[in-house]
Amino acid sequence: MEYKKKPVRQKTEQEAFQSLSALCARGEHCQHDMLEKMRQWNIDEEAQARVMARLVGERYVDDERYARAFIHDKMAYNQWGRRKIEQALRLKHIDDGTTRALLDEVDDHDYVEQLKPMLQQKRKSTKARSDYELNLKLMKWALGRGFTMDVIRKCMDVADDEDKFLD
């Protein structure tokens, strides 16, 4: 049995604005997301530009506000580090200058405080033949979560110091 994709009905410019403004009223979205939606609806580029200008003008869409919320949510709920957040925002076509400025507002101490308990938990479940191998695995895991090497080192140094006091 073959499933056919339901054809997407082309929306008018006014319908697109109403749909997108309702979507933006429910949550933060960036310009890239809105343009992708309009491309799916087969709206011509001139109409896309007019709708986008109206969405931005009426403050339904604000990339800086979106990036700020994105950074907060990814740090708080997904435990992502700076690099992974940067990459995700780059995929959303958020300006690098805006991204860097907002990420620079986050203190390195916040990243360290976020990563420390994650590393302690991961240390318990990671199998290794030596402390060296364990530390390498933990570093690789933290890099994969998007944390920078300097933040990882700070956390690893703190974890090593705490282990010395436990002995």
Short mmCIF file of N, CA and C in Angstrom, two decimals:
data_model
loop_
_atom_site.label_atom_id
_atom_site.label_comp_id
_atom_site.label_asym_id
_atom_site.label_seq_id
_atom_site.Cartn_x
_atom_site.Cartn_y
_atom_site.Cartn_z
N MET A 1 0.84 -1.17 0.00
CA MET A 1 0.00 0.00 0.00
C MET A 1 0.89 1.24 0.00
N GLU A 2 0.70 2.10 -0.95
CA GLU A 2 1.51 3.29 -1.09
C GLU A 2 0.79 4.48 -0.50
N TYR A 3 1.54 5.25 0.26
CA TYR A 3 0.98 6.47 0.82
C TYR A 3 1.46 7.63 -0.02
N LYS A 4 0.53 8.45 -0.39
CA LYS A 4 0.89 9.64 -1.16
C LYS A 4 0.89 10.84 -0.23
N LYS A 5 1.88 11.68 -0.45
CA LYS A 5 1.94 12.91 0.34
C LYS A 5 0.78 13.81 -0.05
N LYS A 6 0.14 14.34 0.95
CA LYS A 6 -0.95 15.26 0.71
C LYS A 6 -0.38 16.53 0.10
N PRO A 7 -0.89 16.97 -1.02
CA PRO A 7 -0.35 18.20 -1.62
C PRO A 7 -0.61 19.41 -0.71
N VAL A 8 0.40 20.26 -0.64
CA VAL A 8 0.29 21.45 0.19
C VAL A 8 -0.44 22.52 -0.61
N ARG A 9 -1.52 23.01 -0.05
CA ARG A 9 -2.29 24.05 -0.72
C ARG A 9 -1.56 25.37 -0.59
N GLN A 10 -1.48 26.08 -1.69
CA GLN A 10 -0.80 27.37 -1.67
C GLN A 10 -1.66 28.37 -0.92
N LYS A 11 -1.04 29.02 0.07
CA LYS A 11 -1.77 30.00 0.88
C LYS A 11 -1.61 31.38 0.25
N THR A 12 -2.56 32.21 0.56
CA THR A 12 -2.44 33.60 0.12
C THR A 12 -1.50 34.32 1.09
N GLU A 13 -1.09 35.50 0.72
CA GLU A 13 -0.19 36.28 1.56
C GLU A 13 -0.83 36.58 2.91
N GLN A 14 -2.11 36.93 2.89
CA GLN A 14 -2.81 37.24 4.14
C GLN A 14 -2.98 36.00 5.02
N GLU A 15 -3.29 34.86 4.41
CA GLU A 15 -3.41 33.61 5.16
C GLU A 15 -2.07 33.23 5.78
N ALA A 16 -1.00 33.43 5.03
CA ALA A 16 0.33 33.11 5.54
C ALA A 16 0.65 33.99 6.74
N PHE A 17 0.37 35.29 6.64
CA PHE A 17 0.63 36.18 7.77
C PHE A 17 -0.18 35.77 8.99
N GLN A 18 -1.45 35.46 8.80
CA GLN A 18 -2.30 35.07 9.93
C GLN A 18 -1.79 33.78 10.57
N SER A 19 -1.45 32.81 9.75
CA SER A 19 -0.95 31.53 10.29
C SER A 19 0.36 31.72 11.05
N LEU A 20 1.27 32.48 10.45
CA LEU A 20 2.58 32.66 11.07
C LEU A 20 2.51 33.54 12.32
N SER A 21 1.66 34.54 12.31
CA SER A 21 1.54 35.39 13.49
C SER A 21 0.91 34.59 14.65
N ALA A 22 -0.03 33.71 14.33
CA ALA A 22 -0.61 32.86 15.37
C ALA A 22 0.44 31.90 15.92
N LEU A 23 1.26 31.35 15.03
CA LEU A 23 2.34 30.45 15.44
C LEU A 23 3.33 31.19 16.34
N CYS A 24 3.70 32.39 15.96
CA CYS A 24 4.67 33.18 16.75
C CYS A 24 4.08 33.63 18.08
N ALA A 25 2.79 33.79 18.13
CA ALA A 25 2.16 34.19 19.40
C ALA A 25 2.24 33.06 20.43
N ARG A 26 2.34 31.82 19.96
CA ARG A 26 2.42 30.67 20.86
C ARG A 26 3.83 30.39 21.35
N GLY A 27 4.85 30.84 20.62
CA GLY A 27 6.22 30.56 21.00
C GLY A 27 7.20 31.32 20.13
N GLU A 28 8.45 31.34 20.56
CA GLU A 28 9.49 32.05 19.82
C GLU A 28 9.87 31.29 18.55
N HIS A 29 10.00 32.01 17.47
CA HIS A 29 10.45 31.46 16.19
C HIS A 29 11.37 32.46 15.53
N CYS A 30 12.28 31.96 14.71
CA CYS A 30 13.22 32.84 14.01
C CYS A 30 12.76 33.05 12.57
N GLN A 31 13.41 34.01 11.92
CA GLN A 31 13.05 34.32 10.53
C GLN A 31 13.23 33.11 9.62
N HIS A 32 14.29 32.35 9.85
CA HIS A 32 14.55 31.18 9.03
C HIS A 32 13.39 30.19 9.09
N ASP A 33 12.86 29.94 10.28
CA ASP A 33 11.73 29.03 10.42
C ASP A 33 10.51 29.53 9.64
N MET A 34 10.27 30.83 9.72
CA MET A 34 9.11 31.40 9.04
C MET A 34 9.28 31.32 7.52
N LEU A 35 10.48 31.58 7.03
CA LEU A 35 10.73 31.49 5.59
C LEU A 35 10.57 30.05 5.10
N GLU A 36 11.02 29.09 5.89
CA GLU A 36 10.85 27.68 5.53
C GLU A 36 9.37 27.31 5.43
N LYS A 37 8.59 27.78 6.38
CA LYS A 37 7.14 27.51 6.33
C LYS A 37 6.54 28.07 5.04
N MET A 38 6.91 29.32 4.72
CA MET A 38 6.33 29.95 3.52
C MET A 38 6.79 29.24 2.25
N ARG A 39 8.03 28.73 2.24
CA ARG A 39 8.49 27.96 1.07
C ARG A 39 7.67 26.69 0.93
N GLN A 40 7.34 26.05 2.04
CA GLN A 40 6.52 24.84 2.00
C GLN A 40 5.13 25.15 1.45
N TRP A 41 4.66 26.34 1.71
CA TRP A 41 3.33 26.74 1.23
C TRP A 41 3.38 27.31 -0.18
N ASN A 42 4.55 27.25 -0.81
CA ASN A 42 4.75 27.73 -2.19
C ASN A 42 4.39 29.19 -2.38
N ILE A 43 4.74 30.00 -1.42
CA ILE A 43 4.50 31.44 -1.52
C ILE A 43 5.69 32.06 -2.26
N ASP A 44 5.40 32.92 -3.22
CA ASP A 44 6.50 33.50 -4.01
C ASP A 44 7.38 34.40 -3.14
N GLU A 45 8.61 34.62 -3.59
CA GLU A 45 9.62 35.30 -2.79
C GLU A 45 9.24 36.74 -2.44
N GLU A 46 8.60 37.44 -3.33
CA GLU A 46 8.20 38.83 -3.03
C GLU A 46 7.19 38.85 -1.90
N ALA A 47 6.23 37.95 -1.94
CA ALA A 47 5.22 37.87 -0.87
C ALA A 47 5.88 37.44 0.44
N GLN A 48 6.85 36.51 0.35
CA GLN A 48 7.58 36.09 1.55
C GLN A 48 8.26 37.29 2.20
N ALA A 49 8.89 38.11 1.38
CA ALA A 49 9.59 39.30 1.90
C ALA A 49 8.61 40.26 2.57
N ARG A 50 7.45 40.46 1.98
CA ARG A 50 6.45 41.37 2.56
C ARG A 50 5.90 40.82 3.88
N VAL A 51 5.60 39.52 3.91
CA VAL A 51 5.10 38.89 5.13
C VAL A 51 6.16 38.95 6.22
N MET A 52 7.41 38.65 5.86
CA MET A 52 8.49 38.67 6.84
C MET A 52 8.70 40.08 7.38
N ALA A 53 8.65 41.07 6.51
CA ALA A 53 8.81 42.46 6.96
C ALA A 53 7.70 42.83 7.94
N ARG A 54 6.51 42.38 7.67
CA ARG A 54 5.38 42.67 8.57
C ARG A 54 5.53 41.94 9.90
N LEU A 55 5.95 40.68 9.85
CA LEU A 55 6.16 39.91 11.09
C LEU A 55 7.25 40.56 11.96
N VAL A 56 8.32 40.99 11.33
CA VAL A 56 9.40 41.65 12.07
C VAL A 56 8.94 43.02 12.56
N GLY A 57 8.28 43.76 11.69
CA GLY A 57 7.80 45.10 12.05
C GLY A 57 6.83 45.09 13.22
N GLU A 58 5.99 44.09 13.28
CA GLU A 58 5.01 43.98 14.37
C GLU A 58 5.56 43.16 15.54
N ARG A 59 6.85 42.83 15.47
CA ARG A 59 7.60 42.15 16.53
C ARG A 59 7.08 40.75 16.87
N TYR A 60 6.47 40.10 15.90
CA TYR A 60 6.14 38.69 16.08
C TYR A 60 7.42 37.86 16.01
N VAL A 61 8.34 38.30 15.15
CA VAL A 61 9.61 37.61 14.95
C VAL A 61 10.74 38.55 15.31
N ASP A 62 11.61 38.08 16.20
CA ASP A 62 12.79 38.85 16.58
C ASP A 62 13.90 37.83 16.82
N ASP A 63 14.89 37.82 15.92
CA ASP A 63 15.95 36.80 16.00
C ASP A 63 16.75 36.90 17.28
N GLU A 64 16.98 38.10 17.79
CA GLU A 64 17.74 38.24 19.04
C GLU A 64 16.94 37.66 20.22
N ARG A 65 15.67 37.97 20.26
CA ARG A 65 14.81 37.43 21.33
C ARG A 65 14.72 35.91 21.23
N TYR A 66 14.63 35.41 19.98
CA TYR A 66 14.60 33.97 19.76
C TYR A 66 15.89 33.33 20.26
N ALA A 67 17.03 33.92 19.89
CA ALA A 67 18.33 33.36 20.27
C ALA A 67 18.49 33.36 21.79
N ARG A 68 18.05 34.42 22.44
CA ARG A 68 18.15 34.49 23.91
C ARG A 68 17.34 33.36 24.55
N ALA A 69 16.12 33.14 24.07
CA ALA A 69 15.27 32.06 24.61
C ALA A 69 15.87 30.70 24.28
N PHE A 70 16.39 30.55 23.07
CA PHE A 70 16.99 29.29 22.63
C PHE A 70 18.17 28.93 23.53
N ILE A 71 19.05 29.91 23.77
CA ILE A 71 20.22 29.68 24.62
C ILE A 71 19.79 29.26 26.02
N HIS A 72 18.84 29.99 26.58
CA HIS A 72 18.36 29.65 27.93
C HIS A 72 17.81 28.23 27.98
N ASP A 73 16.94 27.91 27.04
CA ASP A 73 16.29 26.59 27.04
C ASP A 73 17.29 25.46 26.82
N LYS A 74 18.21 25.62 25.90
CA LYS A 74 19.17 24.55 25.62
C LYS A 74 20.14 24.34 26.78
N MET A 75 20.47 25.42 27.49
CA MET A 75 21.33 25.26 28.66
C MET A 75 20.55 24.64 29.82
N ALA A 76 19.35 25.12 30.06
CA ALA A 76 18.59 24.70 31.22
C ALA A 76 17.99 23.30 31.07
N TYR A 77 17.47 22.99 29.90
CA TYR A 77 16.73 21.75 29.75
C TYR A 77 17.50 20.65 29.02
N ASN A 78 18.36 21.02 28.08
CA ASN A 78 19.09 20.03 27.30
C ASN A 78 20.54 19.88 27.75
N GLN A 79 20.99 20.74 28.64
CA GLN A 79 22.36 20.75 29.15
C GLN A 79 23.39 20.81 28.02
N TRP A 80 23.17 21.71 27.07
CA TRP A 80 24.10 21.90 25.98
C TRP A 80 25.15 22.92 26.37
N GLY A 81 26.32 22.77 25.80
CA GLY A 81 27.40 23.73 25.99
C GLY A 81 27.40 24.77 24.89
N ARG A 82 28.34 25.70 25.01
CA ARG A 82 28.44 26.85 24.11
C ARG A 82 28.56 26.44 22.64
N ARG A 83 29.44 25.51 22.34
CA ARG A 83 29.70 25.14 20.94
C ARG A 83 28.47 24.53 20.26
N LYS A 84 27.78 23.68 20.97
CA LYS A 84 26.61 23.03 20.39
C LYS A 84 25.49 24.06 20.15
N ILE A 85 25.34 24.99 21.06
CA ILE A 85 24.34 26.04 20.90
C ILE A 85 24.71 26.93 19.71
N GLU A 86 26.00 27.28 19.60
CA GLU A 86 26.46 28.09 18.47
C GLU A 86 26.12 27.42 17.14
N GLN A 87 26.39 26.13 17.05
CA GLN A 87 26.13 25.38 15.82
C GLN A 87 24.64 25.36 15.50
N ALA A 88 23.83 25.12 16.50
CA ALA A 88 22.38 25.06 16.28
C ALA A 88 21.85 26.40 15.81
N LEU A 89 22.34 27.49 16.40
CA LEU A 89 21.89 28.82 15.98
C LEU A 89 22.41 29.16 14.58
N ARG A 90 23.58 28.67 14.25
CA ARG A 90 24.10 28.89 12.89
C ARG A 90 23.19 28.18 11.88
N LEU A 91 22.71 26.99 12.22
CA LEU A 91 21.79 26.27 11.33
C LEU A 91 20.47 27.02 11.16
N LYS A 92 20.11 27.82 12.15
CA LYS A 92 18.89 28.63 12.09
C LYS A 92 19.15 29.97 11.41
N HIS A 93 20.38 30.18 10.92
CA HIS A 93 20.78 31.41 10.24
C HIS A 93 20.68 32.64 11.12
N ILE A 94 20.97 32.47 12.40
CA ILE A 94 21.03 33.60 13.32
C ILE A 94 22.42 34.23 13.16
N ASP A 95 22.49 35.53 13.11
CA ASP A 95 23.73 36.26 12.92
C ASP A 95 24.77 35.85 13.96
N ASP A 96 26.01 35.58 13.50
CA ASP A 96 27.08 35.15 14.40
C ASP A 96 27.39 36.20 15.46
N GLY A 97 27.32 37.47 15.09
CA GLY A 97 27.59 38.54 16.05
C GLY A 97 26.57 38.53 17.19
N THR A 98 25.32 38.35 16.84
CA THR A 98 24.26 38.27 17.85
C THR A 98 24.47 37.06 18.74
N THR A 99 24.78 35.93 18.12
CA THR A 99 24.99 34.69 18.88
C THR A 99 26.15 34.85 19.86
N ARG A 100 27.28 35.36 19.37
CA ARG A 100 28.45 35.53 20.24
C ARG A 100 28.15 36.47 21.40
N ALA A 101 27.49 37.58 21.09
CA ALA A 101 27.18 38.56 22.14
C ALA A 101 26.30 37.94 23.22
N LEU A 102 25.30 37.18 22.82
CA LEU A 102 24.40 36.57 23.80
C LEU A 102 25.09 35.45 24.58
N LEU A 103 25.93 34.68 23.91
CA LEU A 103 26.66 33.62 24.61
C LEU A 103 27.73 34.19 25.54
N ASP A 104 28.29 35.34 25.18
CA ASP A 104 29.28 35.98 26.05
C ASP A 104 28.64 36.51 27.33
N GLU A 105 27.32 36.76 27.29
CA GLU A 105 26.62 37.20 28.49
C GLU A 105 26.57 36.09 29.54
N VAL A 106 26.65 34.85 29.08
CA VAL A 106 26.63 33.70 30.00
C VAL A 106 28.03 33.55 30.58
N ASP A 107 28.12 33.60 31.87
CA ASP A 107 29.40 33.50 32.56
C ASP A 107 29.94 32.07 32.48
N ASP A 108 31.26 31.93 32.33
CA ASP A 108 31.88 30.60 32.31
C ASP A 108 31.54 29.81 33.57
N HIS A 109 31.37 30.51 34.66
CA HIS A 109 31.02 29.86 35.93
C HIS A 109 29.70 29.09 35.79
N ASP A 110 28.76 29.66 35.03
CA ASP A 110 27.47 28.98 34.82
C ASP A 110 27.66 27.67 34.07
N TYR A 111 28.54 27.69 33.05
CA TYR A 111 28.83 26.47 32.31
C TYR A 111 29.47 25.42 33.22
N VAL A 112 30.42 25.88 34.06
CA VAL A 112 31.11 24.97 34.97
C VAL A 112 30.11 24.35 35.94
N GLU A 113 29.24 25.18 36.51
CA GLU A 113 28.24 24.69 37.47
C GLU A 113 27.25 23.74 36.81
N GLN A 114 27.02 23.90 35.54
CA GLN A 114 26.13 23.00 34.81
C GLN A 114 26.83 21.68 34.50
N LEU A 115 28.09 21.76 34.11
CA LEU A 115 28.80 20.57 33.68
C LEU A 115 29.27 19.69 34.83
N LYS A 116 29.63 20.29 35.96
CA LYS A 116 30.17 19.51 37.09
C LYS A 116 29.28 18.34 37.49
N PRO A 117 28.00 18.56 37.80
CA PRO A 117 27.17 17.40 38.20
C PRO A 117 26.97 16.39 37.06
N MET A 118 26.96 16.89 35.83
CA MET A 118 26.81 15.98 34.70
C MET A 118 28.03 15.06 34.60
N LEU A 119 29.22 15.62 34.79
CA LEU A 119 30.44 14.80 34.74
C LEU A 119 30.50 13.83 35.91
N GLN A 120 30.08 14.27 37.08
CA GLN A 120 30.08 13.37 38.24
C GLN A 120 29.16 12.19 37.99
N GLN A 121 27.99 12.46 37.42
CA GLN A 121 27.03 11.39 37.11
C GLN A 121 27.60 10.47 36.03
N LYS A 122 28.18 11.05 35.00
CA LYS A 122 28.73 10.26 33.90
C LYS A 122 29.93 9.43 34.37
N ARG A 123 30.70 9.98 35.30
CA ARG A 123 31.87 9.26 35.83
C ARG A 123 31.43 7.94 36.47
N LYS A 124 30.28 7.93 37.14
CA LYS A 124 29.79 6.72 37.81
C LYS A 124 29.45 5.61 36.82
N SER A 125 28.98 5.99 35.63
CA SER A 125 28.50 4.98 34.68
C SER A 125 29.50 4.67 33.57
N THR A 126 30.67 5.31 33.61
CA THR A 126 31.67 5.09 32.55
C THR A 126 32.69 4.06 33.01
N LYS A 127 32.91 3.08 32.18
CA LYS A 127 33.89 2.04 32.49
C LYS A 127 35.21 2.38 31.80
N ALA A 128 36.30 2.25 32.56
CA ALA A 128 37.63 2.51 32.00
C ALA A 128 38.67 1.71 32.77
N ARG A 129 39.79 1.43 32.10
CA ARG A 129 40.85 0.64 32.73
C ARG A 129 41.76 1.48 33.61
N SER A 130 41.76 2.79 33.38
CA SER A 130 42.62 3.67 34.18
C SER A 130 41.96 5.03 34.33
N ASP A 131 42.49 5.81 35.25
CA ASP A 131 41.98 7.18 35.43
C ASP A 131 42.19 8.00 34.18
N TYR A 132 43.32 7.78 33.53
CA TYR A 132 43.63 8.50 32.29
C TYR A 132 42.57 8.22 31.23
N GLU A 133 42.25 6.94 31.03
CA GLU A 133 41.24 6.56 30.04
C GLU A 133 39.87 7.11 30.43
N LEU A 134 39.54 7.07 31.70
CA LEU A 134 38.27 7.60 32.19
C LEU A 134 38.17 9.10 31.89
N ASN A 135 39.23 9.83 32.20
CA ASN A 135 39.22 11.27 31.94
C ASN A 135 39.10 11.58 30.46
N LEU A 136 39.76 10.80 29.61
CA LEU A 136 39.64 10.99 28.16
C LEU A 136 38.20 10.77 27.69
N LYS A 137 37.59 9.71 28.20
CA LYS A 137 36.20 9.42 27.82
C LYS A 137 35.27 10.53 28.28
N LEU A 138 35.48 11.02 29.50
CA LEU A 138 34.64 12.10 30.01
C LEU A 138 34.84 13.39 29.20
N MET A 139 36.08 13.67 28.83
CA MET A 139 36.35 14.87 28.02
C MET A 139 35.66 14.75 26.66
N LYS A 140 35.78 13.59 26.05
CA LYS A 140 35.16 13.38 24.74
C LYS A 140 33.64 13.52 24.84
N TRP A 141 33.07 12.98 25.89
CA TRP A 141 31.62 13.08 26.10
C TRP A 141 31.20 14.54 26.27
N ALA A 142 31.95 15.29 27.07
CA ALA A 142 31.63 16.69 27.32
C ALA A 142 31.80 17.53 26.06
N LEU A 143 32.83 17.23 25.27
CA LEU A 143 33.00 17.93 23.99
C LEU A 143 31.81 17.68 23.08
N GLY A 144 31.31 16.45 23.09
CA GLY A 144 30.13 16.11 22.30
C GLY A 144 28.88 16.85 22.75
N ARG A 145 28.83 17.22 24.02
CA ARG A 145 27.70 17.99 24.55
C ARG A 145 27.85 19.47 24.22
N GLY A 146 29.00 19.85 23.63
CA GLY A 146 29.17 21.23 23.20
C GLY A 146 29.95 22.11 24.15
N PHE A 147 30.58 21.54 25.16
CA PHE A 147 31.34 22.35 26.10
C PHE A 147 32.74 22.58 25.56
N THR A 148 33.31 23.73 25.90
CA THR A 148 34.65 24.07 25.44
C THR A 148 35.68 23.40 26.34
N MET A 149 36.88 23.25 25.81
CA MET A 149 37.92 22.53 26.53
C MET A 149 38.29 23.23 27.84
N ASP A 150 38.30 24.57 27.85
CA ASP A 150 38.66 25.27 29.09
C ASP A 150 37.64 25.02 30.20
N VAL A 151 36.37 24.97 29.84
CA VAL A 151 35.32 24.68 30.84
C VAL A 151 35.44 23.23 31.31
N ILE A 152 35.71 22.32 30.39
CA ILE A 152 35.86 20.91 30.75
C ILE A 152 37.05 20.73 31.70
N ARG A 153 38.15 21.39 31.38
CA ARG A 153 39.34 21.29 32.25
C ARG A 153 39.04 21.81 33.66
N LYS A 154 38.32 22.93 33.75
CA LYS A 154 37.97 23.46 35.07
C LYS A 154 37.16 22.43 35.85
N CYS A 155 36.22 21.79 35.19
CA CYS A 155 35.39 20.79 35.86
C CYS A 155 36.18 19.55 36.22
N MET A 156 37.05 19.13 35.32
CA MET A 156 37.86 17.94 35.58
C MET A 156 38.82 18.20 36.73
N ASP A 157 39.42 19.40 36.79
CA ASP A 157 40.32 19.75 37.88
C ASP A 157 39.58 19.75 39.21
N VAL A 158 38.36 20.29 39.20
CA VAL A 158 37.54 20.30 40.42
C VAL A 158 37.19 18.88 40.83
N ALA A 159 36.83 18.04 39.85
CA ALA A 159 36.47 16.65 40.15
C ALA A 159 37.68 15.90 40.71
N ASP A 160 38.86 16.13 40.12
CA ASP A 160 40.06 15.46 40.62
C ASP A 160 40.39 15.92 42.04
N ASP A 161 40.24 17.21 42.32
CA ASP A 161 40.50 17.74 43.66
C ASP A 161 39.53 17.12 44.67
N GLU A 162 38.26 16.98 44.29
CA GLU A 162 37.26 16.40 45.19
C GLU A 162 37.58 14.94 45.47
N ASP A 163 38.06 14.22 44.42
CA ASP A 163 38.43 12.82 44.62
C ASP A 163 39.58 12.67 45.60
N LYS A 164 40.53 13.59 45.60
CA LYS A 164 41.66 13.54 46.51
C LYS A 164 41.21 13.69 47.96
N PHE A 165 40.20 14.54 48.17
CA PHE A 165 39.72 14.75 49.53
C PHE A 165 38.93 13.54 50.02
N LEU A 166 38.35 12.78 49.10
CA LEU A 166 37.57 11.60 49.51
C LEU A 166 38.48 10.45 49.91
N ASP A 167 39.70 10.40 49.39
CA ASP A 167 40.61 9.28 49.70
C ASP A 167 41.15 9.33 51.10
#
